[in-house]
CSV table of C-alpha atoms in Angstrom, one decimal:
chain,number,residue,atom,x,y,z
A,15,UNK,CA,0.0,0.0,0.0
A,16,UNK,CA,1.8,3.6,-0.9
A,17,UNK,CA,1.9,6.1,1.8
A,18,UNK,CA,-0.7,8.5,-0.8
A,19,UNK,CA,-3.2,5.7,-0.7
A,20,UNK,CA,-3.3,5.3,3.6
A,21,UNK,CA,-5.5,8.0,4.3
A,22,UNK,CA,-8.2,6.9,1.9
A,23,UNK,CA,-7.8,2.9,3.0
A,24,UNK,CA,-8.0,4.3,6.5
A,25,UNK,CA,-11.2,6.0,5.7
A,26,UNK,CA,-12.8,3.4,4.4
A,27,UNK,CA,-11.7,1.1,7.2
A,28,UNK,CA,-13.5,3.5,9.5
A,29,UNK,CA,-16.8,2.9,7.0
A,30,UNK,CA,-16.7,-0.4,7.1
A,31,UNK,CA,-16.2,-1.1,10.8
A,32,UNK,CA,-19.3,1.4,11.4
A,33,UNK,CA,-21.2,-0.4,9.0
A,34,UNK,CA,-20.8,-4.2,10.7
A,35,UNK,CA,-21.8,-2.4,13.8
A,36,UNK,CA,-24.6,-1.3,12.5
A,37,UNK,CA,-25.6,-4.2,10.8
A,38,UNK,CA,-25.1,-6.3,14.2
A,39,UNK,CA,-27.4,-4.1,16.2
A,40,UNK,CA,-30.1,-3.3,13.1
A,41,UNK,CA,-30.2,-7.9,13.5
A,42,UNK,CA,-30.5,-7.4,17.0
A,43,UNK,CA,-33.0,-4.6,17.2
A,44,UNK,CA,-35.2,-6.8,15.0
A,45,UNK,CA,-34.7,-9.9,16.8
A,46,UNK,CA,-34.9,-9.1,20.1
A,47,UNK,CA,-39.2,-10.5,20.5
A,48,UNK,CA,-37.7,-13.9,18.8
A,49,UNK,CA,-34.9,-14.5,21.1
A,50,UNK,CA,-37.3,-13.7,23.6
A,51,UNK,CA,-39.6,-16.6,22.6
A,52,UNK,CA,-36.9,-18.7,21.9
A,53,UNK,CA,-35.5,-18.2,25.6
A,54,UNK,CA,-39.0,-18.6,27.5
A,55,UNK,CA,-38.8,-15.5,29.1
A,56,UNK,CA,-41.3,-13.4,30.0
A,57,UNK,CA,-41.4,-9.3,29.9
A,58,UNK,CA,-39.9,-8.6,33.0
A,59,UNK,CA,-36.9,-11.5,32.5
A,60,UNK,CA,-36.5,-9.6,29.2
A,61,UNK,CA,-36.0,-6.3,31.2
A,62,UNK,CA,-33.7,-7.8,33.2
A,63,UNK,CA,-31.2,-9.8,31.2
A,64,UNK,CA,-30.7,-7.0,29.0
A,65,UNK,CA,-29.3,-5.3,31.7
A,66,UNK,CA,-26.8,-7.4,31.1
A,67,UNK,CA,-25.2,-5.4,28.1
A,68,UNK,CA,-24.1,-2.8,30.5
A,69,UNK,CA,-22.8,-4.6,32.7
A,70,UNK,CA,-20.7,-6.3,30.1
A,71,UNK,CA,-19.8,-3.6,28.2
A,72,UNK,CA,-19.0,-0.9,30.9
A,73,UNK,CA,-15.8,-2.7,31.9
A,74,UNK,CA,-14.8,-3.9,28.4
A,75,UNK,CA,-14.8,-0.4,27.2
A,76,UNK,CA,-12.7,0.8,30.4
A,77,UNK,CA,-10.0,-1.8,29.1
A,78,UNK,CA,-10.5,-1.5,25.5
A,79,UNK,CA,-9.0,2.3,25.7
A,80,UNK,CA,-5.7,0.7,27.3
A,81,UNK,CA,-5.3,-1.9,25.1
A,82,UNK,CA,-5.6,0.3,22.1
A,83,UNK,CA,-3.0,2.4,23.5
A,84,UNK,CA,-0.7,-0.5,23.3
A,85,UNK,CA,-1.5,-2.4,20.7
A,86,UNK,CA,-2.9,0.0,18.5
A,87,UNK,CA,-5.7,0.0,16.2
A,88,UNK,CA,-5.6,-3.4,14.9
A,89,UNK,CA,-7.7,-4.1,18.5
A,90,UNK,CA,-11.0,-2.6,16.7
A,91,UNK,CA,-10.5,-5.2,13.9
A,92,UNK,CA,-10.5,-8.1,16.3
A,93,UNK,CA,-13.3,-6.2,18.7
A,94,UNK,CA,-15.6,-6.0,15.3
A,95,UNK,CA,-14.9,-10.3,14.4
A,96,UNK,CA,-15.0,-11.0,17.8
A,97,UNK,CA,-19.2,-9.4,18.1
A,98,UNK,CA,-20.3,-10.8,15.2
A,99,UNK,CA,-19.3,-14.2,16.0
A,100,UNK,CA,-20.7,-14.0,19.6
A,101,UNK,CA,-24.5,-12.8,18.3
A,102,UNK,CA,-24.4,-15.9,16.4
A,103,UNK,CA,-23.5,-17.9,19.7
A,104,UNK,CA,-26.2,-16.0,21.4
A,105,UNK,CA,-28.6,-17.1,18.6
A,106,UNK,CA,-27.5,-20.3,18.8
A,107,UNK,CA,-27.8,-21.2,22.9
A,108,UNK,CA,-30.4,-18.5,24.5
A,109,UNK,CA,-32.7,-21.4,25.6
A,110,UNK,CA,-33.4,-20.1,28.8
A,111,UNK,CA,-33.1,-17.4,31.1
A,112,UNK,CA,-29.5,-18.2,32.4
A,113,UNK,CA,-28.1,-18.3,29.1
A,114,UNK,CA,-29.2,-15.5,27.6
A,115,UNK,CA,-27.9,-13.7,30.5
A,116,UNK,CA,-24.8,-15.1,29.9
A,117,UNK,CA,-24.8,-14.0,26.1
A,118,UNK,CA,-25.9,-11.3,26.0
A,119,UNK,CA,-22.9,-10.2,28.5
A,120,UNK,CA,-20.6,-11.4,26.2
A,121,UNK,CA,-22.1,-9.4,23.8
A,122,UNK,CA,-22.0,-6.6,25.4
A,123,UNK,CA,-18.5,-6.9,26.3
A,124,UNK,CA,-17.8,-7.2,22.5
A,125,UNK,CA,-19.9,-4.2,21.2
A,126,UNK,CA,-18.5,-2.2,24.3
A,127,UNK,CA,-14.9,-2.8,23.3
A,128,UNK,CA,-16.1,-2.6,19.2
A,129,UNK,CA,-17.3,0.6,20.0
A,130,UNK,CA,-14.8,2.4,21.3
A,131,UNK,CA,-12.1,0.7,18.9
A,132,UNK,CA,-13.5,1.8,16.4
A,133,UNK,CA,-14.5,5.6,17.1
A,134,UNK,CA,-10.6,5.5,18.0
A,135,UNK,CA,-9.6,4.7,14.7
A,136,UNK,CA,-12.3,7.3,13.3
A,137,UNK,CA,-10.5,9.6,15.3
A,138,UNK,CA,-7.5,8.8,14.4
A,139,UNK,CA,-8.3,8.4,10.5
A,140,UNK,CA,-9.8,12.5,11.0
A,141,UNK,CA,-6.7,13.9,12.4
A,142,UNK,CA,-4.8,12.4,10.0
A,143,UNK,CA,-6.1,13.3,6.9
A,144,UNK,CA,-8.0,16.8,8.0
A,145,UNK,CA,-11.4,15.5,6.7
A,146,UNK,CA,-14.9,14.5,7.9
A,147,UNK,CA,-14.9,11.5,8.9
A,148,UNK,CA,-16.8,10.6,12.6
A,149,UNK,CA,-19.8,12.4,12.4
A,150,UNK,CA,-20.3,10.6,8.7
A,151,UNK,CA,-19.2,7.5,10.2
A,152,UNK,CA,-21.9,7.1,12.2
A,153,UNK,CA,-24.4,8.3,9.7
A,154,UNK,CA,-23.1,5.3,8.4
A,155,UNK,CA,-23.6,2.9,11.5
A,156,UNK,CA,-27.4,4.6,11.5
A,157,UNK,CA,-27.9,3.7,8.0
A,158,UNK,CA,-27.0,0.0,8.7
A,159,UNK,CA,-29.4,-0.5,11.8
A,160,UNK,CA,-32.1,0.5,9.4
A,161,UNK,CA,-31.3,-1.4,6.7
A,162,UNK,CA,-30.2,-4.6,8.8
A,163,UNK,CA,-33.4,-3.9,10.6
A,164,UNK,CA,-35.8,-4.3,7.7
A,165,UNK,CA,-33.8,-6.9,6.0
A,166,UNK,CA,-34.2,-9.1,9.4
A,167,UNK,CA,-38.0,-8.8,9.5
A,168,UNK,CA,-38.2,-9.9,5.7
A,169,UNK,CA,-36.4,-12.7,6.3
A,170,UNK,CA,-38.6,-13.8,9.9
A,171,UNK,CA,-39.5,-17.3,8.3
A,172,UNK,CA,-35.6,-18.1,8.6
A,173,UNK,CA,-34.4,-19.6,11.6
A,174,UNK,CA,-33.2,-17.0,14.3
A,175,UNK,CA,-29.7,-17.9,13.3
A,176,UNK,CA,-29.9,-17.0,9.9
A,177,UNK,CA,-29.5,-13.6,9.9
A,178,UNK,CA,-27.2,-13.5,13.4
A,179,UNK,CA,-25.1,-15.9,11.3
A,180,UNK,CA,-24.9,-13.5,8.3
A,181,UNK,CA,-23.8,-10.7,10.6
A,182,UNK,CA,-21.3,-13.0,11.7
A,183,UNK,CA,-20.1,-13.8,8.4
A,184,UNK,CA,-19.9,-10.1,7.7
A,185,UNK,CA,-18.7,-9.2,10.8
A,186,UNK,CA,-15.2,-11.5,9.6
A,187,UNK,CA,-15.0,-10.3,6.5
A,188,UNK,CA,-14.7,-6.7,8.1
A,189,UNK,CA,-12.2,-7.8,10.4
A,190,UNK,CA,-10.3,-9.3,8.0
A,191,UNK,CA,-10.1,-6.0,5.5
A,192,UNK,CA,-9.4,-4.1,8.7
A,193,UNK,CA,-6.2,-6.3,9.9
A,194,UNK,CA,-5.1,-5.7,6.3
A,195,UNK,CA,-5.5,-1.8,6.4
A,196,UNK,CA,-4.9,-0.2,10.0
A,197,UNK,CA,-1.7,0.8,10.8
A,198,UNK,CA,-0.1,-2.1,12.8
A,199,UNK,CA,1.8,0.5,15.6
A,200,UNK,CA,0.0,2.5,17.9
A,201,UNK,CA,1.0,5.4,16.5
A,202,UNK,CA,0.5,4.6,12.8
A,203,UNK,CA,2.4,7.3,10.9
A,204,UNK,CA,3.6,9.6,13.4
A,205,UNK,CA,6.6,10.7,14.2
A,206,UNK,CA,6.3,13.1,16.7
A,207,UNK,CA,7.3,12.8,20.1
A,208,UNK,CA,5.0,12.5,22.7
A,209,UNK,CA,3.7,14.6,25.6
A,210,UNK,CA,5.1,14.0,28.7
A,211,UNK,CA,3.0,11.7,31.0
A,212,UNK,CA,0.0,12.8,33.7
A,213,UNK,CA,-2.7,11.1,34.9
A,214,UNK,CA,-5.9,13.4,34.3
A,215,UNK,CA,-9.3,12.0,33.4
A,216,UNK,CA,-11.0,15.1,34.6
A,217,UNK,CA,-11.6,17.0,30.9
A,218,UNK,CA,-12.8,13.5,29.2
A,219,UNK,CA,-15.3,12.8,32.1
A,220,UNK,CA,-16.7,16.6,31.4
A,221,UNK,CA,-17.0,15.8,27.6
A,222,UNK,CA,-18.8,12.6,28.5
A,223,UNK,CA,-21.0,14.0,30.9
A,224,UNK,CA,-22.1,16.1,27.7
A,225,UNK,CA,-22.2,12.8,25.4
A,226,UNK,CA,-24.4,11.2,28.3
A,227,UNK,CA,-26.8,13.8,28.1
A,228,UNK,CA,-27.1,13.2,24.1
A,229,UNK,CA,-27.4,9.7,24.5
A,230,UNK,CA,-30.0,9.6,27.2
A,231,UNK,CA,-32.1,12.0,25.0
A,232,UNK,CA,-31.3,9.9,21.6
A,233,UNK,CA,-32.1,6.5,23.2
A,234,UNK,CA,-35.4,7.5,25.2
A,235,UNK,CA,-36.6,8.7,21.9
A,236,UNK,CA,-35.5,5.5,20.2
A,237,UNK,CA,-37.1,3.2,22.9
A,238,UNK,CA,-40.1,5.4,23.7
A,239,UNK,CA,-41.2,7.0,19.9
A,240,UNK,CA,-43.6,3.6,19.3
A,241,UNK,CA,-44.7,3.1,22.6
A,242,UNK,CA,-46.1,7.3,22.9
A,243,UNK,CA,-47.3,7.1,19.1
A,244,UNK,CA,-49.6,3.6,20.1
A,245,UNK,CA,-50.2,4.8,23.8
A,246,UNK,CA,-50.7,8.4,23.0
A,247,UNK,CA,-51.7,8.7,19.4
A,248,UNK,CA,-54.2,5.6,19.7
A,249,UNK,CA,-52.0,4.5,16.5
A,250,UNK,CA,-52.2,0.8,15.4
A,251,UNK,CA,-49.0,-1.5,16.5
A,252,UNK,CA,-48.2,-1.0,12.6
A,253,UNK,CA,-47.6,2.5,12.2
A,254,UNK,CA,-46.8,2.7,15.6
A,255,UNK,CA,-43.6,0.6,15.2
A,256,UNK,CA,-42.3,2.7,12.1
A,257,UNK,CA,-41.3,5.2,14.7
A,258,UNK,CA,-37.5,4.2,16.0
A,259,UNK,CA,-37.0,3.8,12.3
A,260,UNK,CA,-37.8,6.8,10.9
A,261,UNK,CA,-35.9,8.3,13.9
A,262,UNK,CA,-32.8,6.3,13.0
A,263,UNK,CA,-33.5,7.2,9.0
A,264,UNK,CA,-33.3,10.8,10.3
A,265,UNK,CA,-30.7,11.2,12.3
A,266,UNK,CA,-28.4,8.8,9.7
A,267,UNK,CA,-29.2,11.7,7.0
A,268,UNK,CA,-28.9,14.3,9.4
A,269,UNK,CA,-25.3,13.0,10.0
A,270,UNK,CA,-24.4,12.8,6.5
A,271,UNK,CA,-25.7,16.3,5.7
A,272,UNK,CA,-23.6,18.3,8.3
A,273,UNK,CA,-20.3,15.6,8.5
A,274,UNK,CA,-18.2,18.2,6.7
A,275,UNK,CA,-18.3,20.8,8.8
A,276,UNK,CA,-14.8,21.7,10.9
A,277,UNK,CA,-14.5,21.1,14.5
A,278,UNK,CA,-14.2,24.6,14.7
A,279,UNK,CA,-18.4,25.1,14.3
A,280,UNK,CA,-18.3,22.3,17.1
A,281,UNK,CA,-20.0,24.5,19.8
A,282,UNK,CA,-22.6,26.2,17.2
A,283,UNK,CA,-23.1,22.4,16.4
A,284,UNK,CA,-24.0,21.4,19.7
A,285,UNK,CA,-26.0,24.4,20.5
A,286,UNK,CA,-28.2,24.0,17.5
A,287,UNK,CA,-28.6,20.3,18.1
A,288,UNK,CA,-29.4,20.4,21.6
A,289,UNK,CA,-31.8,23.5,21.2
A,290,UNK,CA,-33.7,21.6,17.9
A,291,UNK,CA,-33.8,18.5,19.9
A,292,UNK,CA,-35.5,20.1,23.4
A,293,UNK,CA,-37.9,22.1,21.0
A,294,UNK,CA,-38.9,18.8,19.0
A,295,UNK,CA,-39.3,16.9,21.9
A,296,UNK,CA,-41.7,19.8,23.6
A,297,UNK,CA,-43.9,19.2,19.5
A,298,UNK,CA,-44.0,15.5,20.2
A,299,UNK,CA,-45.0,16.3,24.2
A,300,UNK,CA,-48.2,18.6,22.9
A,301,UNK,CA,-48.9,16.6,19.8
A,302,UNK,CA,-52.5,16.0,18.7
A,303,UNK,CA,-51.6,14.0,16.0
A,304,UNK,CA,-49.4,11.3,14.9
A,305,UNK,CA,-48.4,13.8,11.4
A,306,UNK,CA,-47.5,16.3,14.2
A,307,UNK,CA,-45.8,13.9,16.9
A,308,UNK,CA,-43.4,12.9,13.2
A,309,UNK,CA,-42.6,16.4,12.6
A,310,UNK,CA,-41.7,16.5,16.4
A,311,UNK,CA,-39.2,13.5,16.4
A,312,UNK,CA,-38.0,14.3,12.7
A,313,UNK,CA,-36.4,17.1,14.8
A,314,UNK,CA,-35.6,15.7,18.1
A,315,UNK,CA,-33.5,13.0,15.8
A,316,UNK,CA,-32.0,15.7,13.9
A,317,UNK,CA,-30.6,17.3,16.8
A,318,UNK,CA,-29.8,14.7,19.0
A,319,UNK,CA,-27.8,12.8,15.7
A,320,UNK,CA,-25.4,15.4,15.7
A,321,UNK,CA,-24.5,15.7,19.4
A,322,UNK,CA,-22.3,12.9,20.3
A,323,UNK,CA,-20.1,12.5,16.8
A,324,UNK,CA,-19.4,16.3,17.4
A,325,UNK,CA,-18.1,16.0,21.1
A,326,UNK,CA,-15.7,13.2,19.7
A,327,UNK,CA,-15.0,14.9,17.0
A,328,UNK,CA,-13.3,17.6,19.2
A,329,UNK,CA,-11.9,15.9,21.4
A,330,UNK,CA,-10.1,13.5,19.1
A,331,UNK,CA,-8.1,16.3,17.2
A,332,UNK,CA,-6.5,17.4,20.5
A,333,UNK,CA,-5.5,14.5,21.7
A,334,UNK,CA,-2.1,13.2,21.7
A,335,UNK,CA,-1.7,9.8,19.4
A,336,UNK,CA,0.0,7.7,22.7
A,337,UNK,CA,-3.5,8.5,24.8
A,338,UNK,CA,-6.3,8.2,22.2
A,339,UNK,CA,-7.5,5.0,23.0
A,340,UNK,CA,-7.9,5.9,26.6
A,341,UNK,CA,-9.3,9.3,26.0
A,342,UNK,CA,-11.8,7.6,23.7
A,343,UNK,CA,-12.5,5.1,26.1
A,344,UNK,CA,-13.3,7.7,28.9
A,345,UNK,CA,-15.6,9.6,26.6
A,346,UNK,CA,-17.5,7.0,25.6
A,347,UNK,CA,-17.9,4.8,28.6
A,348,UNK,CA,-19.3,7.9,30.7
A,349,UNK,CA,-21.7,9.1,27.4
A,350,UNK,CA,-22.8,5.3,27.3
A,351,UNK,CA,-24.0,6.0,30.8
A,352,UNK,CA,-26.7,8.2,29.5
A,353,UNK,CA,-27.3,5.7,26.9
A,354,UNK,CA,-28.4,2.8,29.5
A,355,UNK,CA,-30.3,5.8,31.7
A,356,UNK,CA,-32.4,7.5,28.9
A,357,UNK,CA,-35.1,4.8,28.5
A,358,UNK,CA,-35.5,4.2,32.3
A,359,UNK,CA,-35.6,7.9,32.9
A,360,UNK,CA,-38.7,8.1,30.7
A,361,UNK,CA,-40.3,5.2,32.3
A,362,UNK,CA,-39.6,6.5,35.8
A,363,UNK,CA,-41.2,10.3,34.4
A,364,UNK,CA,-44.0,8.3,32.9
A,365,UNK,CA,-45.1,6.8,36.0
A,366,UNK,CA,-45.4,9.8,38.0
A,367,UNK,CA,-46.9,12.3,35.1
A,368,UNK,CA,-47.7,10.0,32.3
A,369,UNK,CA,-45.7,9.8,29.1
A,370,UNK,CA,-46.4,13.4,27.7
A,371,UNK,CA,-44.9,14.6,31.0
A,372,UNK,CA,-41.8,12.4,30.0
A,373,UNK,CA,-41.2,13.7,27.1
A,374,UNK,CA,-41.2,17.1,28.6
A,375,UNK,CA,-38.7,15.9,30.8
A,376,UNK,CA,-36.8,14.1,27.6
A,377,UNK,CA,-37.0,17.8,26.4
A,378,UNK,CA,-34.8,19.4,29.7
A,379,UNK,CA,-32.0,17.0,29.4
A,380,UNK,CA,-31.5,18.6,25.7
A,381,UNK,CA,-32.2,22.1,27.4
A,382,UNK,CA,-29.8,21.0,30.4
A,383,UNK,CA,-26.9,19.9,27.4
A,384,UNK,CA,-27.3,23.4,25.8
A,385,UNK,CA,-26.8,25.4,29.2
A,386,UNK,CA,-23.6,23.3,29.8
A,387,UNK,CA,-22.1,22.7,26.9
A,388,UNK,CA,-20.3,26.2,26.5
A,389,UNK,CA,-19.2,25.9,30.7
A,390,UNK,CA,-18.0,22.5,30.2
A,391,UNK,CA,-16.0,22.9,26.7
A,392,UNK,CA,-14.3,25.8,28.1
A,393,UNK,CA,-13.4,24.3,31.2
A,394,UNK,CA,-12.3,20.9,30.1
A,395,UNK,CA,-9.9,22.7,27.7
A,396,UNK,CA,-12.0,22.1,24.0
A,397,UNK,CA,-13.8,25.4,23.7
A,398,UNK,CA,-12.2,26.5,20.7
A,399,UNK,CA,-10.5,23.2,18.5
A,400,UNK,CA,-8.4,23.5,15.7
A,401,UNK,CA,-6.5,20.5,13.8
A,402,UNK,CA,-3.0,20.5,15.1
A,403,UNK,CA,0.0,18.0,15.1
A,404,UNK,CA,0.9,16.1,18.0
A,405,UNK,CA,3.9,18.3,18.6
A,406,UNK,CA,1.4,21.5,18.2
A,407,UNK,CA,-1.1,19.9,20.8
A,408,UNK,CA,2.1,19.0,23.0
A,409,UNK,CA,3.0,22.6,23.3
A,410,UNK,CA,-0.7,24.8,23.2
A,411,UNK,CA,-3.5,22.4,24.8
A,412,UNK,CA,-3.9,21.7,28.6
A,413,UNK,CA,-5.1,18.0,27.9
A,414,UNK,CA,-1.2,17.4,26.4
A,415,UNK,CA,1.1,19.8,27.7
A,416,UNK,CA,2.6,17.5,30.7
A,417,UNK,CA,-0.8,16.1,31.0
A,418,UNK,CA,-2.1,13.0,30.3
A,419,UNK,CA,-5.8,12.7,30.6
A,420,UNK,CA,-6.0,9.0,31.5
A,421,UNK,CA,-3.5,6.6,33.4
C-alpha cells in the first residue's frame, strides 16, 4: 500500500467497521421478541437480562481504551470479528433465562470494546487526513441499523440464526479488511514525540458527561417513539412501530448532511442540536396527532444525531496519538452511561406524570446539554478546537502539555 493511498484505506476502514456495527445491532433490534420466545422469558426477564449489556460492556470499554493504547488500532478489527461471532453464539444457545444472560454479556463486552475501537480509529483516521470522517461514520452505522433492521424482519420465516449468522459472516470479512489496512503500531504514521505523562481523566469525564446527556435524550426517543405514538396517538402496532426507524432514518441523514463541517463550528453544532432536539421533543409532548408527533421527532432526531459524533469529534483532534485509545475510552464509557439511563428515565417520568410529562422531561436534558455545553468545553480545555499536530497539541493544549488525561 503507498503512503498517498493510507488515508483513503483508513477512511474506508473507518466505514466499514461502522457499517458491521450497525448491521449487528439493526439484527438485533429486529430480533430481540424472537430470542425472547426462543428463551422462554417473559417481559420482566426480558427487562432484566438486557441489563446485562451494560454490565458487560461498561468494563470492556474501560480496558479497550488501554489496550488500544498498546496495541494499536488493529484491536478494533478483532473487537468487530469478535461481536459478530458472539451474536451468532447468542442465537444459537439463548434457551433459557441463564443463558441469555450469559450471552448477551458477552455481547455486550464485545460491542462495548467494538465501539470504542472503532470511534478510536475514526478519530485517528480525521486527524490524520483533515477531513470529515466521525460524524459521517456514524451516519453510516445509523444507515445500517435501518437497513439490517428491515432486511431481518423480511427474512422472519428463517431460523433465528440466519441472519445473526450472516452478521457473523460479515462481521469477519470486516475484520479481516481491517487487519489488512490499519496501521499495525499504535501510533501509525507519526513521528512526533509525545507529551510527557500525567494522569488526568477530569476533561474527558466533562465531555462525557455532555455525550451522556445526548445519549439519554437519543435513546429515550428511540425506545419510547412507538410506545407514545400507540399509547398516546391511539395509532395501530403497525404504524406505531415505524417510529424508532424513521428516527434512525433521520438522524443517519442528518449526520451525513452536516459531516463536513470543521471542528471549529463544534459548539454552534452542539448548541443547535441540543436547542432543535429540546424544542422537537416539547412538539411531540403537545402533539394531537401522529403527522405532528413525526414532525416533532424528525427534529428531536436531527438534533440529537449530531450531538455525540461532534463531542468526539473535538476531542479526538487534541489528543495526543500515545492516549487516544484511553481518551476515547473515557468519553464513551461515561456518554454510554446516558445511553443505559435514557429509556428508564422516561419510564420513571412516565409513571409519576404519564408519558407526555416524559417527554417534557426528555425535552430538559437537551435544554440542560445546551446550558452546559459552553461551561463544560471551556473548562475541560476544548472550547475552541483547531487540527494540530501532535507536537502542536504538546506545546498549546492543557489535555497534552505534561498532562495525560488518562493513566
Amino acid at each position: 500500500m503507498t503512503t498517498a493511498s493510507r488515508p483513503r484505506h483508513m477512511i474506508i476502514s473507518v466505514f466499514v467497521a461502522f457499517a458491521s456495527f450497525g448491521a449487528f445491532w439493526g439484527v438485533w433490534g429486529a430480533s430481540v421478541p424472537r430470542v425472547q420466545h426462543q428463551a422462554g422469558v417473559t417481559d420482566g426477564q426480558l427487562g432484566m437480562a438486557l441489563l446485562f449489556v451494560g454490565a458487560g460492556a461498561l468494563p470492556a470499554m474501560l480496558l479497550t481504551g488501554r489496550a488500544l493504547d498498546r496495541w494499536g488500532l488493529t484491536v478494533a478489527a478483532v473487537a468487530i470479528g469478535t461481536l459478530g461471532v458472539t451474536g451468532a453464539g447468542l442465537a444459537l444457545t439463548a434457551m433459557n433465562l441463564a443463558s441469555l444472560c450469559a450471552g448477551l454479556t458477552l455481547v455486550g463486552a464485545t460491542s462495548g470494546a467494538a465501539d470504542v475501537a472503532m470511534n478510536a480509529v475514526a478519530g485517528r483516521a480525521e486527524k490524520i487526513t483533515g477531513r470529515p470522517v466521525i460524524t459521517r461514520a456514524h451516519g453510516v452505522f445509523s444507515t445500517l441499523v435501518v437497513l439490517a433492521s428491515l432486511a431481518t424482519g423480511l427474512a422472519s420465516a428463517q431460523p433465528l440464526a440466519v441472519p445473526f449468522t450472516a452478521v457473523a459472516l460479515a462481521s469477519l470479512a470486516a475484520c479481516a479488511f481491517l487487519l489488512k489496512t490499519l496501521p499495525a503500531s499504535v501510533h501509525g504514521n507519526d513521528r512526533t514525540k509525545t507529551a510527557p505523562p500525567d494522569r488526568r481523566i477530569t476533561p474527558f469525564v466533562l465531555i462525557g458527561v455532555l455525550g451522556a446527556l445526548a445519549f439519554a435524550s437519543e435513546n429515550a426517543h428511540q425506545s419510547w417513539s412507538a410506545v407514545f405514538a400507540h399509547a398516546e396517538l391511539r395509532t395501530g402496532l403497525g404504524p406505531s412501530a415505524v417510529a424508532p426507524a424513521v428516527f434512525a432514518g433521520v438522524v443517519a441523514i442528518t449526520r451525513f448532511s452536516i459531516g463536513g463541517l470543521k471542528p471549529d463550528h463544534a459548539r454552534t453544532v452542539l448548541l443547535a442540536g441540543a436547542s432543535t432536539a429540546a424544542a422537537g421533543t416539547a412538539v411531540i409532548a403537545t402533539a394531537p396527532t401522529l403527522l405532528i408527533a413525526a414532525l416533532g421527532l424528525a427534529a428531536a432526531a436531527a438534533g440529537t444525531g449530531v450531538l455525540f459524533p461532534t463531542l468526539l469529534s473535538v476531542v479526538s483532534l487534541n489528543v495526543d496519538e500515545s492516549r487516544r485509545g484511553s481518551a476515547t475510552s473515557i468519553v464513551t464509557t461515561v456518554s454510554y452511561l446516558g445511553f443505559l439511563f435514557g429509556p428508564v428515565y422516561v419510564g420513571l417520568w412516565a409513571d409519576v406524570v404519564g408519558l407526555r410529562g416524559a417527554m417534557f422531561a426528555v425535552a430538559a436534558l437537551a435544554a440542560a446539554l445546551s446550558l452546559l455545553a459552553p461551561a463544560l468545553l471551556r473548562v475541560s480545555g476544548f472550547a475552541n478546537p483547531t487540527h494540530r499536530s501532535n507536537n502542536e497539541a504538546a506545546r498549546s493544549t492543557p489535555l497534552s502539555a505534561g498532562q495525560q488525561p488518562c493513566c
